[in-house]
């Protein structure tokens, strides 16, 4: 075949496989991308690298999907098989296998936006009313006498709860109040089931409200406001075990305790029977030990009492010995006191003359000191040194020159007598005459 023939020969274009895959991928990208798809998850798996792989299907088709680690890290829930979801991404051809796949860039539960917004609004309103307050929540009974159970007769949660209770506490009766857990009539049935348990006589000690996992639409009955208020009115603690660990409903916040799964709810109220039997055995051992110790102590007291009653002479002998010892101490104390009192008169008679003589000498010396002080105060001694004591006509002492005037008569008392004098003049200062 010549070169001319290759251009003129009729027929389809011959593509290399890789080139055709790339061309198809380019056509998909230009025609569809970006694309949003709604469907049900099937065959979900998460690789060790963090990438997620699954198929998105509905009644008429199936599409392989890949969600790489960066986008998977932004998920706010754990996707599971059967979840209805909405994904956004880009269609592409995986060239090594020639498979059509959707590279998912975001994933959320189908219809989650509107329902979740309604959930948040209702949660905020009920929380503001105090329905979620921690102060009103009650502690679980340690050993419930009866357990109330609200769930559907056809739910897998019923089998899980009953199995757990039968295994752990087969002796505790379980009272089932069946109700639908999904659908438009489910909230009203759940309310009636709870109220029927409230009215029981004798009452149950705790109530389990349980359901298996599902989408937000499947669990929507447990976000009902009437159901929330009915849970709050419960006379006994309520445990809510709805969905999986990542699922939250209004009922979870209103209940006294939230369990991550229905099985966990059953385990919270059913301590294993073996644990209680072990506790009883331990208490029995402690009681035996305490009783044995008490009997030993009482036996020792009985032996001591018997010993005392059996040999009264020993007790009398001990008392006689004690009496003799006290008598000896008393005799010694009396003799010692008598001897001290006998020495007192002798010591007094020996010390009395010496003490009297010392007292007389002290009094004489004191009298001499007083006489000397009085003698030193005698005016005659001063006059003997050349001083004179002047007195006026009235006999009063003159101590100031201002009190004398010329012609006044004064008496000058000297050491050996007195002399009558007349004032010839006064050289002292004169008082200043008034105005």
mmCIF file with all atom_site columns, N, CA, C and O in Angstrom, residues 101 172 292:
data_model
loop_
_atom_site.group_PDB
_atom_site.id
_atom_site.type_symbol
_atom_site.label_atom_id
_atom_site.label_alt_id
_atom_site.label_comp_id
_atom_site.label_asym_id
_atom_site.label_entity_id
_atom_site.label_seq_id
_atom_site.pdbx_PDB_ins_code
_atom_site.Cartn_x
_atom_site.Cartn_y
_atom_site.Cartn_z
_atom_site.occupancy
_atom_site.B_iso_or_equiv
_atom_site.pdbx_formal_charge
_atom_site.auth_seq_id
_atom_site.auth_comp_id
_atom_site.auth_asym_id
_atom_site.auth_atom_id
_atom_site.pdbx_PDB_model_num
ATOM 1  N N  . UNK A 1 101 ? -14.420 6.951   35.831  1.00 0.00 ? 101 UNK A N  1
ATOM 2  C CA . UNK A 1 101 ? -14.543 7.164   37.276  1.00 0.00 ? 101 UNK A CA 1
ATOM 3  C C  . UNK A 1 101 ? -14.828 8.631   37.552  1.00 0.00 ? 101 UNK A C  1
ATOM 4  O O  . UNK A 1 101 ? -14.547 9.508   36.728  1.00 0.00 ? 101 UNK A O  1
ATOM 5  N N  . UNK A 1 172 ? -32.356 -9.895  85.321  1.00 0.00 ? 172 UNK A N  1
ATOM 6  C CA . UNK A 1 172 ? -33.109 -8.641  85.329  1.00 0.00 ? 172 UNK A CA 1
ATOM 7  C C  . UNK A 1 172 ? -34.181 -8.690  84.238  1.00 0.00 ? 172 UNK A C  1
ATOM 8  O O  . UNK A 1 172 ? -33.865 -8.914  83.061  1.00 0.00 ? 172 UNK A O  1
ATOM 9  N N  . UNK A 1 292 ? -14.425 -13.825 112.489 1.00 0.00 ? 292 UNK A N  1
ATOM 10 C CA . UNK A 1 292 ? -13.397 -14.604 113.179 1.00 0.00 ? 292 UNK A CA 1
ATOM 11 C C  . UNK A 1 292 ? -12.585 -13.764 114.138 1.00 0.00 ? 292 UNK A C  1
ATOM 12 O O  . UNK A 1 292 ? -12.281 -14.188 115.263 1.00 0.00 ? 292 UNK A O  1
#
